[in-house]
Coordinates of C-alpha atoms in Angstrom, one line a residue:
G1 CA 0.0 0.0 0.0
A2 CA 2.8 2.4 0.8
G3 CA 4.6 1.7 -2.4
L4 CA 1.4 2.2 -4.4
T5 CA 0.8 5.5 -2.6
S6 CA 4.3 6.7 -3.3
L7 CA 4.0 5.8 -7.0
A8 CA 0.6 7.6 -7.2
Q9 CA 2.2 10.7 -5.6
L10 CA 5.0 10.7 -8.2
L11 CA 2.6 10.2 -11.0
I12 CA 0.3 13.1 -9.8
A13 CA 3.4 15.4 -9.4
R14 CA 4.5 14.6 -13.0
I15 CA 1.0 15.2 -14.5
V16 CA -0.1 18.4 -12.8
G17 CA 3.2 20.2 -12.4
S18 CA 4.9 21.8 -9.4
T19 CA 2.5 24.6 -8.6
S20 CA -0.6 22.5 -8.9
Y21 CA 1.1 19.7 -6.9
G22 CA 1.8 22.2 -4.1
I23 CA -1.9 23.1 -4.0
Y24 CA -2.8 19.4 -4.0
S25 CA -0.3 18.6 -1.2
Y26 CA -1.6 21.5 0.9
V27 CA -5.2 20.5 0.5
L28 CA -4.4 16.8 1.3
S29 CA -2.6 17.7 4.5
T30 CA -5.3 20.1 5.6
T31 CA -8.0 17.5 5.0
S32 CA -6.0 14.9 6.9
V33 CA -5.9 17.2 10.0
L34 CA -9.6 18.0 9.7
A35 CA -10.5 14.4 9.4
Y36 CA -8.5 13.6 12.6
L37 CA -10.3 16.5 14.4
A38 CA -13.7 15.4 13.1
T39 CA -13.4 12.2 15.1
L40 CA -13.7 14.3 18.3
G41 CA -11.6 11.8 20.2
F42 CA -14.2 9.1 19.8
N43 CA -11.7 6.8 18.1
V44 CA -9.9 6.4 21.5
S45 CA -12.8 6.6 23.8
L46 CA -14.8 3.9 21.9
L47 CA -12.0 1.4 22.6
R48 CA -12.5 1.9 26.3
F49 CA -16.3 2.1 26.4
V50 CA -17.0 -0.8 24.0
S51 CA -14.6 -3.1 25.8
A52 CA -16.1 -2.2 29.2
Y53 CA -19.7 -2.7 28.0
R54 CA -18.8 -5.9 26.3
A55 CA -17.2 -7.2 29.5
Q56 CA -20.4 -6.3 31.4
E57 CA -22.5 -7.9 28.6
R58 CA -24.2 -4.6 28.1
L59 CA -24.3 -4.6 24.3
D60 CA -27.2 -2.2 24.3
L61 CA -24.9 0.5 25.9
A62 CA -22.1 -0.3 23.4
H63 CA -24.5 0.1 20.5
G64 CA -25.7 3.4 21.9
V65 CA -22.2 4.9 22.4
I66 CA -21.2 3.8 18.9
R67 CA -24.3 5.4 17.4
F68 CA -23.7 8.6 19.5
A69 CA -20.0 8.8 18.3
F70 CA -20.9 8.1 14.7
Q71 CA -23.7 10.8 14.6
R72 CA -21.5 13.5 16.2
S73 CA -18.5 12.7 14.1
L74 CA -20.5 12.7 10.9
A75 CA -22.1 16.0 11.9
V76 CA -18.7 17.6 12.5
A77 CA -17.2 16.1 9.3
T78 CA -20.2 17.4 7.3
L79 CA -19.7 20.8 8.8
F80 CA -16.0 20.8 7.9
G81 CA -16.9 19.7 4.3
L82 CA -19.5 22.4 3.9
A83 CA -17.2 25.1 5.3
G84 CA -14.4 24.0 3.0
A85 CA -16.6 24.0 0.0
A86 CA -17.9 27.5 0.8
Y87 CA -14.3 28.7 1.3
I88 CA -13.3 27.3 -2.1
F89 CA -16.4 28.7 -3.8
L90 CA -15.9 32.2 -2.3
S91 CA -12.1 32.4 -2.7
S92 CA -11.7 30.9 -6.2
S93 CA -11.0 33.1 -9.1
S94 CA -11.4 32.5 -12.8
H95 CA -7.6 32.3 -13.1
N96 CA -7.3 29.2 -10.9
R97 CA -8.5 26.3 -13.0
E98 CA -7.4 23.7 -10.4
L99 CA -10.0 24.8 -7.9
E100 CA -13.0 24.4 -10.3

């Protein structure tokens, strides 16, 4: 997987050029940070809660905490996506074909 990712990065850099690849790299790193923030820490807390609820044989509570985490993370990720789309829409110019 890592080799294929590296090969894809080299191919993208060759195809789009240095300026466009810089934009691509910046956007990719920003979305990675936002994706991590959108989890709201539930990726760590679910390990604790689901294990504890499973040990207590309270699968109803495990189901509830998973659903809660999914709904909140999805809401934040959707908000980030809409904010990013609005930013691109409002800040793009007719000169910048990469953003269209």
